[in-house]
PDB file of C-alpha atoms in Angstrom:
ATOM      1  CA  MET F   1      11.282  17.026 -10.208  1.00 75.00           C
ATOM      2  CA  ASN F   2       8.544  19.447 -10.783  1.00 89.00           C
ATOM      3  CA  GLU F   3       8.278  18.640 -14.414  1.00 94.00           C
ATOM      4  CA  LYS F   4       8.006  14.863 -13.725  1.00 96.00           C
ATOM      5  CA  ILE F   5       5.239  15.643 -11.005  1.00 97.00           C
ATOM      6  CA  GLU F   6       3.382  17.636 -13.503  1.00 95.00           C
ATOM      7  CA  VAL F   7       3.546  14.913 -16.223  1.00 96.00           C
ATOM      8  CA  LEU F   8       2.530  12.256 -13.490  1.00 97.00           C
ATOM      9  CA  ALA F   9      -0.439  14.462 -12.355  1.00 97.00           C
ATOM     10  CA  ARG F  10      -1.757  14.655 -15.963  1.00 95.00           C
ATOM     11  CA  PHE F  11      -1.438  10.828 -16.352  1.00 96.00           C
ATOM     12  CA  ILE F  12      -3.303  10.223 -13.150  1.00 96.00           C
ATOM     13  CA  VAL F  13      -6.147  12.781 -13.993  1.00 95.00           C
ATOM     14  CA  LYS F  14      -6.679  11.027 -17.328  1.00 93.00           C
ATOM     15  CA  SER F  15      -6.459   7.485 -16.071  1.00 95.00           C
ATOM     16  CA  SER F  16      -9.761   5.469 -14.908  1.00 94.00           C
ATOM     17  CA  CYS F  17      -7.778   3.437 -12.382  1.00 97.00           C
ATOM     18  CA  ASN F  18      -4.750   4.599 -10.310  1.00 98.00           C
ATOM     19  CA  VAL F  19      -3.319   2.189  -7.725  1.00 98.00           C
ATOM     20  CA  ALA F  20      -0.626   2.991  -5.053  1.00 98.00           C
ATOM     21  CA  LEU F  21       1.648   0.374  -3.913  1.00 98.00           C
ATOM     22  CA  THR F  22       3.336   1.463  -0.572  1.00 98.00           C
ATOM     23  CA  GLY F  23       6.155   0.448   1.398  1.00 95.00           C
ATOM     24  CA  ALA F  24       8.074   1.333   4.627  1.00 91.00           C
ATOM     25  CA  GLY F  25       9.449   4.568   3.220  1.00 93.00           C
ATOM     26  CA  ILE F  26       5.914   6.175   3.389  1.00 97.00           C
ATOM     27  CA  SER F  27       5.770   5.789   7.195  1.00 95.00           C
ATOM     28  CA  THR F  28       9.347   6.464   8.094  1.00 92.00           C
ATOM     29  CA  PRO F  29       8.506  10.333   8.232  1.00 94.00           C
ATOM     30  CA  SER F  30       6.079   9.412  10.894  1.00 93.00           C
ATOM     31  CA  GLY F  31       8.827   7.963  13.030  1.00 89.00           C
ATOM     32  CA  ILE F  32       8.606   4.355  12.161  1.00 88.00           C
ATOM     33  CA  ARG F  33      11.786   2.690  11.509  1.00 79.00           C
ATOM     34  CA  ASP F  34      12.164   0.963   8.089  1.00 76.00           C
ATOM     35  CA  PHE F  35      13.412  -2.550   7.844  1.00 76.00           C
ATOM     36  CA  ARG F  36      16.265  -2.564   5.369  1.00 71.00           C
ATOM     37  CA  GLY F  37      17.651   0.891   5.418  1.00 70.00           C
ATOM     38  CA  GLN F  38      21.022   2.148   6.875  1.00 70.00           C
ATOM     39  CA  ASP F  39      19.373   2.376  10.317  1.00 72.00           C
ATOM     40  CA  GLY F  40      16.729  -0.483   9.533  1.00 77.00           C
ATOM     41  CA  LEU F  41      15.155  -2.567  12.070  1.00 82.00           C
ATOM     42  CA  TRP F  42      16.836  -5.696  10.779  1.00 82.00           C
ATOM     43  CA  LYS F  43      20.115  -4.008  11.698  1.00 82.00           C
ATOM     44  CA  ILE F  44      18.943  -4.246  15.302  1.00 84.00           C
ATOM     45  CA  ILE F  45      16.989  -7.472  15.221  1.00 88.00           C
ATOM     46  CA  ASP F  46      17.911 -10.759  13.507  1.00 89.00           C
ATOM     47  CA  PRO F  47      15.087 -11.195  11.113  1.00 89.00           C
ATOM     48  CA  GLU F  48      15.149 -14.918  11.490  1.00 92.00           C
ATOM     49  CA  LYS F  49      13.566 -14.338  14.938  1.00 93.00           C
ATOM     50  CA  PHE F  50      10.391 -13.292  12.907  1.00 93.00           C
ATOM     51  CA  GLU F  51      10.343 -16.531  11.097  1.00 96.00           C
ATOM     52  CA  ILE F  52       7.207 -18.479  11.790  1.00 96.00           C
ATOM     53  CA  ASN F  53       9.062 -21.627  12.814  1.00 97.00           C
ATOM     54  CA  TYR F  54      11.201 -19.604  15.310  1.00 97.00           C
ATOM     55  CA  PHE F  55       8.092 -17.996  16.734  1.00 96.00           C
ATOM     56  CA  ASN F  56       6.552 -21.433  17.201  1.00 96.00           C
ATOM     57  CA  LYS F  57       9.477 -22.587  19.215  1.00 97.00           C
ATOM     58  CA  ASN F  58      10.112 -19.353  20.995  1.00 97.00           C
ATOM     59  CA  PRO F  59       6.902 -17.271  21.281  1.00 96.00           C
ATOM     60  CA  ASP F  60       7.805 -15.623  24.523  1.00 95.00           C
ATOM     61  CA  GLU F  61      10.992 -14.122  23.100  1.00 94.00           C
ATOM     62  CA  VAL F  62       9.328 -12.992  20.004  1.00 93.00           C
ATOM     63  CA  TRP F  63       6.479 -11.416  21.900  1.00 92.00           C
ATOM     64  CA  GLU F  64       8.913  -9.494  24.024  1.00 89.00           C
ATOM     65  CA  LEU F  65      10.747  -8.240  20.850  1.00 88.00           C
ATOM     66  CA  PHE F  66       7.348  -7.459  19.296  1.00 87.00           C
ATOM     67  CA  ASN F  67       6.124  -5.327  22.220  1.00 85.00           C
ATOM     68  CA  ARG F  68       9.536  -3.523  22.192  1.00 83.00           C
ATOM     69  CA  TYR F  69       9.851  -2.783  18.627  1.00 82.00           C
ATOM     70  CA  PHE F  70       6.423  -2.821  16.889  1.00 80.00           C
ATOM     71  CA  MET F  71       3.809  -1.474  19.410  1.00 73.00           C
ATOM     72  CA  PHE F  72       3.838   2.160  19.077  1.00 62.00           C
ATOM     73  CA  GLU F  73       1.441   3.056  21.848  1.00 53.00           C
ATOM     74  CA  ASN F  74      -0.728   5.271  19.564  1.00 60.00           C
ATOM     75  CA  LYS F  75       2.118   7.859  19.533  1.00 74.00           C
ATOM     76  CA  ILE F  76       2.711   7.370  15.838  1.00 87.00           C
ATOM     77  CA  THR F  77       0.344   9.501  13.419  1.00 94.00           C
ATOM     78  CA  PRO F  78      -0.070   9.641   9.629  1.00 96.00           C
ATOM     79  CA  ASN F  79       2.175  12.160   7.781  1.00 97.00           C
ATOM     80  CA  VAL F  80       1.249  14.347   4.766  1.00 98.00           C
ATOM     81  CA  ALA F  81       2.228  11.490   2.322  1.00 98.00           C
ATOM     82  CA  HIS F  82      -0.499   9.385   3.880  1.00 98.00           C
ATOM     83  CA  VAL F  83      -2.879  12.159   3.842  1.00 98.00           C
ATOM     84  CA  ALA F  84      -2.348  13.079   0.209  1.00 98.00           C
ATOM     85  CA  LEU F  85      -3.120   9.511  -0.890  1.00 98.00           C
ATOM     86  CA  ALA F  86      -6.373   9.762   1.193  1.00 98.00           C
ATOM     87  CA  GLU F  87      -7.197  13.034  -0.515  1.00 98.00           C
ATOM     88  CA  LEU F  88      -6.703  11.603  -3.933  1.00 98.00           C
ATOM     89  CA  GLU F  89      -9.032   8.609  -3.088  1.00 98.00           C
ATOM     90  CA  LYS F  90     -11.522  11.219  -1.961  1.00 97.00           C
ATOM     91  CA  MET F  91     -11.304  12.872  -5.314  1.00 96.00           C
ATOM     92  CA  GLY F  92     -11.838   9.752  -7.252  1.00 95.00           C
ATOM     93  CA  MET F  93      -8.238   9.740  -8.280  1.00 97.00           C
ATOM     94  CA  LEU F  94      -7.074   6.652  -6.596  1.00 97.00           C
ATOM     95  CA  CYS F  95      -8.711   3.172  -6.824  1.00 97.00           C
ATOM     96  CA  ALA F  96      -6.815   1.425  -4.043  1.00 98.00           C
ATOM     97  CA  VAL F  97      -3.868   1.517  -1.854  1.00 98.00           C
ATOM     98  CA  ILE F  98      -1.907  -1.887  -1.624  1.00 98.00           C
ATOM     99  CA  THR F  99       0.419  -1.610   1.361  1.00 98.00           C
ATOM    100  CA  GLN F 100       3.280  -3.826   2.622  1.00 96.00           C
ATOM    101  CA  ASN F 101       3.017  -1.856   6.053  1.00 95.00           C
ATOM    102  CA  ILE F 102       1.362  -3.114   9.029  1.00 93.00           C
ATOM    103  CA  ASP F 103       0.970   0.270  10.823  1.00 93.00           C
ATOM    104  CA  GLY F 104      -2.547   1.359   9.951  1.00 93.00           C
ATOM    105  CA  LEU F 105      -1.546   4.799   9.049  1.00 96.00           C
ATOM    106  CA  HIS F 106      -3.364   4.784   5.638  1.00 98.00           C
ATOM    107  CA  GLN F 107      -6.634   4.029   7.401  1.00 97.00           C
ATOM    108  CA  ASN F 108      -5.930   6.739  10.172  1.00 95.00           C
ATOM    109  CA  ALA F 109      -5.238   9.162   7.479  1.00 97.00           C
ATOM    110  CA  GLY F 110      -8.756   8.573   5.856  1.00 98.00           C
ATOM    111  CA  SER F 111      -8.018   6.026   3.063  1.00 98.00           C
ATOM    112  CA  VAL F 112     -10.828   3.599   2.785  1.00 98.00           C
ATOM    113  CA  ASN F 113      -9.943   0.936   0.293  1.00 98.00           C
ATOM    114  CA  VAL F 114      -6.529  -0.280   1.811  1.00 98.00           C
ATOM    115  CA  ILE F 115      -5.272  -3.836   1.058  1.00 98.00           C
ATOM    116  CA  GLU F 116      -2.678  -4.865   3.609  1.00 98.00           C
ATOM    117  CA  LEU F 117      -0.653  -7.492   2.238  1.00 97.00           C
ATOM    118  CA  HIS F 118       1.202  -8.286   5.354  1.00 96.00           C
ATOM    119  CA  GLY F 119      -1.612  -7.967   8.010  1.00 95.00           C
ATOM    120  CA  SER F 120      -2.050  -5.348  10.511  1.00 92.00           C
ATOM    121  CA  LEU F 121      -1.174  -4.415  14.241  1.00 89.00           C
ATOM    122  CA  LYS F 122      -4.991  -4.334  14.924  1.00 91.00           C
ATOM    123  CA  ASN F 123      -5.310  -7.783  16.012  1.00 93.00           C
ATOM    124  CA  ALA F 124      -3.672 -10.907  17.489  1.00 94.00           C
ATOM    125  CA  VAL F 125      -4.813 -14.368  16.266  1.00 96.00           C
ATOM    126  CA  CYS F 126      -4.932 -17.740  18.212  1.00 97.00           C
ATOM    127  CA  THR F 127      -2.609 -20.085  16.203  1.00 96.00           C
ATOM    128  CA  VAL F 128      -5.072 -23.004  17.063  1.00 97.00           C
ATOM    129  CA  CYS F 129      -8.557 -21.925  16.829  1.00 97.00           C
ATOM    130  CA  LYS F 130      -8.089 -18.706  14.941  1.00 95.00           C
ATOM    131  CA  LYS F 131     -10.018 -16.536  17.354  1.00 96.00           C
ATOM    132  CA  LYS F 132      -8.899 -12.797  17.091  1.00 95.00           C
ATOM    133  CA  TYR F 133      -8.089 -10.293  19.857  1.00 94.00           C
ATOM    134  CA  ASP F 134      -7.650  -6.680  20.094  1.00 91.00           C
ATOM    135  CA  LEU F 135      -3.743  -6.424  19.915  1.00 89.00           C
ATOM    136  CA  ASN F 136      -3.670  -3.110  21.756  1.00 83.00           C
ATOM    137  CA  GLU F 137      -5.538  -4.586  24.582  1.00 83.00           C
ATOM    138  CA  LEU F 138      -2.850  -7.331  24.780  1.00 84.00           C
ATOM    139  CA  ALA F 139       0.264  -5.156  24.368  1.00 71.00           C
ATOM    140  CA  GLY F 140       2.142  -4.654  27.569  1.00 67.00           C
ATOM    141  CA  ARG F 141      -0.143  -6.717  29.568  1.00 75.00           C
ATOM    142  CA  TYR F 142       1.889  -9.953  29.079  1.00 73.00           C
ATOM    143  CA  SER F 143       5.536 -10.485  29.779  1.00 71.00           C
ATOM    144  CA  ASN F 144       5.101 -13.865  27.921  1.00 86.00           C
ATOM    145  CA  ALA F 145       3.243 -14.904  24.859  1.00 93.00           C
ATOM    146  CA  PRO F 146      -0.441 -14.478  25.641  1.00 94.00           C
ATOM    147  CA  LYS F 147      -2.782 -17.585  25.462  1.00 94.00           C
ATOM    148  CA  CYS F 148      -6.333 -17.993  23.911  1.00 95.00           C
ATOM    149  CA  GLU F 149      -9.067 -17.698  26.540  1.00 94.00           C
ATOM    150  CA  SER F 150     -10.877 -20.302  24.388  1.00 95.00           C
ATOM    151  CA  CYS F 151      -8.638 -23.173  23.601  1.00 97.00           C
ATOM    152  CA  GLY F 152      -5.448 -22.090  25.517  1.00 95.00           C
ATOM    153  CA  GLY F 153      -3.384 -21.865  22.173  1.00 97.00           C
ATOM    154  CA  ILE F 154      -0.531 -19.301  21.762  1.00 96.00           C
ATOM    155  CA  LEU F 155      -1.679 -15.971  20.335  1.00 96.00           C
ATOM    156  CA  LYS F 156       0.315 -14.436  17.508  1.00 95.00           C
ATOM    157  CA  PRO F 157       0.454 -10.889  16.160  1.00 94.00           C
ATOM    158  CA  ASP F 158      -1.976 -11.138  13.111  1.00 95.00           C
ATOM    159  CA  ILE F 159       0.991 -10.165  10.662  1.00 95.00           C
ATOM    160  CA  VAL F 160       2.620 -12.294   7.990  1.00 95.00           C
ATOM    161  CA  PHE F 161       5.808 -13.730   9.529  1.00 95.00           C
ATOM    162  CA  PHE F 162       8.642 -14.994   7.180  1.00 92.00           C
ATOM    163  CA  GLY F 163       7.822 -18.265   5.947  1.00 93.00           C
ATOM    164  CA  GLU F 164       4.005 -17.686   6.079  1.00 94.00           C
ATOM    165  CA  PRO F 165       1.880 -17.319   3.084  1.00 93.00           C
ATOM    166  CA  LEU F 166      -0.055 -14.249   2.407  1.00 94.00           C
ATOM    167  CA  ASP F 167      -3.756 -14.602   2.774  1.00 94.00           C
ATOM    168  CA  ASP F 168      -5.281 -15.800  -0.423  1.00 95.00           C
ATOM    169  CA  LYS F 169      -8.127 -13.311  -0.609  1.00 97.00           C
ATOM    170  CA  VAL F 170      -6.042 -10.405   0.164  1.00 97.00           C
ATOM    171  CA  LEU F 171      -3.433 -11.286  -2.561  1.00 97.00           C
ATOM    172  CA  GLU F 172      -6.065 -12.007  -5.056  1.00 97.00           C
ATOM    173  CA  LYS F 173      -7.618  -8.522  -4.468  1.00 98.00           C
ATOM    174  CA  ALA F 174      -4.156  -7.069  -4.705  1.00 98.00           C
ATOM    175  CA  ILE F 175      -3.513  -8.735  -8.142  1.00 98.00           C
ATOM    176  CA  ASP F 176      -7.071  -7.738  -9.295  1.00 98.00           C
ATOM    177  CA  TYR F 177      -6.397  -4.052  -8.743  1.00 98.00           C
ATOM    178  CA  SER F 178      -2.789  -4.179 -10.166  1.00 98.00           C
ATOM    179  CA  SER F 179      -4.186  -5.984 -13.350  1.00 97.00           C
ATOM    180  CA  ARG F 180      -6.807  -3.136 -13.827  1.00 97.00           C
ATOM    181  CA  ALA F 181      -4.447  -0.323 -13.124  1.00 97.00           C
ATOM    182  CA  GLU F 182      -3.501   2.201 -15.687  1.00 97.00           C
ATOM    183  CA  ILE F 183      -1.141   4.060 -13.424  1.00 98.00           C
ATOM    184  CA  MET F 184       0.648   2.390 -10.507  1.00 98.00           C
ATOM    185  CA  LEU F 185       2.448   4.526  -8.099  1.00 98.00           C
ATOM    186  CA  ILE F 186       5.240   2.695  -6.043  1.00 97.00           C
ATOM    187  CA  ILE F 187       5.863   4.748  -3.082  1.00 98.00           C
ATOM    188  CA  GLY F 188       8.629   4.240  -0.426  1.00 95.00           C
ATOM    189  CA  SER F 189       9.375   0.628  -1.513  1.00 93.00           C
ATOM    190  CA  SER F 190      12.428  -0.809  -2.801  1.00 89.00           C
ATOM    191  CA  LEU F 191      10.295  -3.836  -4.101  1.00 90.00           C
ATOM    192  CA  SER F 192      12.689  -6.298  -2.566  1.00 86.00           C
ATOM    193  CA  VAL F 193      10.061  -8.600  -1.059  1.00 85.00           C
ATOM    194  CA  SER F 194       7.901 -11.225  -2.789  1.00 87.00           C
ATOM    195  CA  PRO F 195       5.204 -11.346  -3.791  1.00 89.00           C
ATOM    196  CA  ALA F 196       4.653  -7.505  -3.602  1.00 91.00           C
ATOM    197  CA  ASN F 197       7.395  -6.987  -6.185  1.00 92.00           C
ATOM    198  CA  TYR F 198       5.440  -9.110  -8.751  1.00 94.00           C
ATOM    199  CA  LEU F 199       2.453  -6.669  -8.656  1.00 96.00           C
ATOM    200  CA  PRO F 200       3.869  -4.143 -10.898  1.00 96.00           C
ATOM    201  CA  LEU F 201       4.249  -6.844 -13.525  1.00 95.00           C
ATOM    202  CA  TYR F 202       0.478  -7.231 -13.526  1.00 96.00           C
ATOM    203  CA  ALA F 203       0.062  -3.637 -14.034  1.00 96.00           C
ATOM    204  CA  LYS F 204       2.582  -3.555 -16.768  1.00 95.00           C
ATOM    205  CA  ARG F 205       0.603  -6.436 -18.572  1.00 94.00           C
ATOM    206  CA  ASN F 206      -2.354  -4.150 -18.698  1.00 90.00           C
ATOM    207  CA  GLY F 207      -0.205  -1.434 -20.424  1.00 95.00           C
ATOM    208  CA  ALA F 208      -0.047   0.605 -17.000  1.00 97.00           C
ATOM    209  CA  LYS F 209       2.498   3.244 -16.563  1.00 97.00           C
ATOM    210  CA  ILE F 210       4.638   2.636 -13.620  1.00 97.00           C
ATOM    211  CA  ALA F 211       5.888   5.707 -11.389  1.00 98.00           C
ATOM    212  CA  ILE F 212       8.263   5.256  -8.585  1.00 97.00           C
ATOM    213  CA  ILE F 213       8.589   7.802  -5.791  1.00 98.00           C
ATOM    214  CA  ASN F 214      11.448   6.879  -3.457  1.00 96.00           C
ATOM    215  CA  ASP F 215      14.573   8.521  -2.157  1.00 92.00           C
ATOM    216  CA  ALA F 216      16.771   5.589  -2.939  1.00 90.00           C
ATOM    217  CA  PRO F 217      17.251   3.265  -5.776  1.00 89.00           C
ATOM    218  CA  GLY F 218      15.026   0.033  -5.911  1.00 86.00           C
ATOM    219  CA  GLU F 219      15.293  -3.548  -7.342  1.00 84.00           C
ATOM    220  CA  GLU F 220      12.692  -2.816 -10.095  1.00 85.00           C
ATOM    221  CA  ASP F 221      13.636   0.580 -11.121  1.00 90.00           C
ATOM    222  CA  HIS F 222      14.200  -0.630 -14.688  1.00 92.00           C
ATOM    223  CA  MET F 223      10.353  -1.225 -15.314  1.00 92.00           C
ATOM    224  CA  ALA F 224       9.522   2.341 -14.259  1.00 96.00           C
ATOM    225  CA  ASP F 225       8.250   4.969 -16.703  1.00 96.00           C
ATOM    226  CA  ILE F 226       8.899   7.811 -14.236  1.00 97.00           C
ATOM    227  CA  ILE F 227      11.261   7.927 -11.367  1.00 97.00           C
ATOM    228  CA  ILE F 228      11.114  10.612  -8.856  1.00 97.00           C
ATOM    229  CA  ARG F 229      14.172  10.265  -6.580  1.00 97.00           C
ATOM    230  CA  GLU F 230      12.889  12.262  -3.466  1.00 96.00           C
ATOM    231  CA  ARG F 231      11.458  11.896  -0.154  1.00 96.00           C
ATOM    232  CA  VAL F 232       7.710  10.854  -0.306  1.00 97.00           C
ATOM    233  CA  GLU F 233       6.693  13.478   2.146  1.00 97.00           C
ATOM    234  CA  LYS F 234       8.006  16.049  -0.075  1.00 97.00           C
ATOM    235  CA  VAL F 235       6.598  14.708  -3.377  1.00 98.00           C
ATOM    236  CA  LEU F 236       3.097  13.340  -2.388  1.00 98.00           C
ATOM    237  CA  PRO F 237       1.673  16.881  -1.318  1.00 98.00           C
ATOM    238  CA  GLU F 238       3.066  18.527  -4.537  1.00 97.00           C
ATOM    239  CA  LEU F 239       1.622  15.674  -6.569  1.00 98.00           C
ATOM    240  CA  LEU F 240      -1.815  16.267  -4.941  1.00 97.00           C
ATOM    241  CA  ASN F 241      -1.802  20.001  -5.745  1.00 96.00           C
ATOM    242  CA  HIS F 242      -0.796  19.288  -9.478  1.00 96.00           C
ATOM    243  CA  VAL F 243      -3.539  16.757  -9.637  1.00 96.00           C
ATOM    244  CA  LYS F 244      -6.040  19.222  -8.372  1.00 95.00           C
ATOM    245  CA  MET F 245      -4.799  21.787 -10.914  1.00 92.00           C
ATOM    246  CA  SER F 246      -4.644  19.292 -13.698  1.00 90.00           C
ATOM    247  CA  ALA F 247      -8.265  18.013 -12.931  1.00 88.00           C
ATOM    248  CA  ASP F 248      -9.721  21.531 -13.171  1.00 80.00           C
ATOM    249  CA  LEU F 249      -7.785  22.224 -16.451  1.00 76.00           C
ATOM    250  CA  TYR F 250      -9.030  18.930 -17.891  1.00 62.00           C
ATOM    251  CA  ARG F 251     -12.581  19.563 -16.790  1.00 62.00           C
ATOM    252  CA  ASN F 252     -12.422  23.151 -18.559  1.00 59.00           C
ATOM    253  CA  GLN F 253     -10.992  21.762 -21.753  1.00 57.00           C
ATOM    254  CA  ARG F 254     -13.828  19.039 -21.941  1.00 51.00           C
ATOM    255  CA  LYS F 255     -16.500  21.762 -21.357  1.00 50.00           C
ATOM    256  CA  ASN F 256     -15.101  23.881 -24.064  1.00 52.00           C
ATOM    257  CA  HIS F 257     -15.279  21.067 -26.468  1.00 47.00           C
TER     258      HIS F 257
END
């Protein structure tokens, strides 16, 4: 593992644009249940209940499930993997984090340029007039689906439900960064969800190297140049340390030449 981390660190230092694509596996060390793992959330809840047509017909039931399983009451904090990515960005070694997660932990760790493909737990949105509300202020206050104070429409958590399209501008931004990446780090994702699983293809077309960091096999492992089969909270801090060492070495070599 150390040899692969050293090689990846050298690639990162010499690249002009590194992009991270993160999935549920980066947040499980913080205590957030993943979706498709052995003890994943979809083993407890029928995922069809988070399909947009089901929500429209049964908003009270879905809000009750949402409050029970998705509102973490500010008890969840970023882990060392989130912090390592934030540090890489501060060093100028990471152009963007594209995440499939809705938990906001990348921002809480200090990452600035975060592209949230599936929305976030920050807001709720009216299904009629699109007015937004602070989701934390709503959570726990309503036993049924809350309604918009302006038009009376049902409020929905501002995340992408099954059957809903991604926000066009968000997807365009993710594709743009993927297309410019020289190194794409796929972290804690099985790449089983579309369209996130297409983003590495845009990177590949640009000649990017793909590095997968995950403790379980994924559906797109065949496209990887480097696979580090280990827990992300173990790998990312080590990768950060090696990047720091490689950056110092690279700067010294350039000075001597």
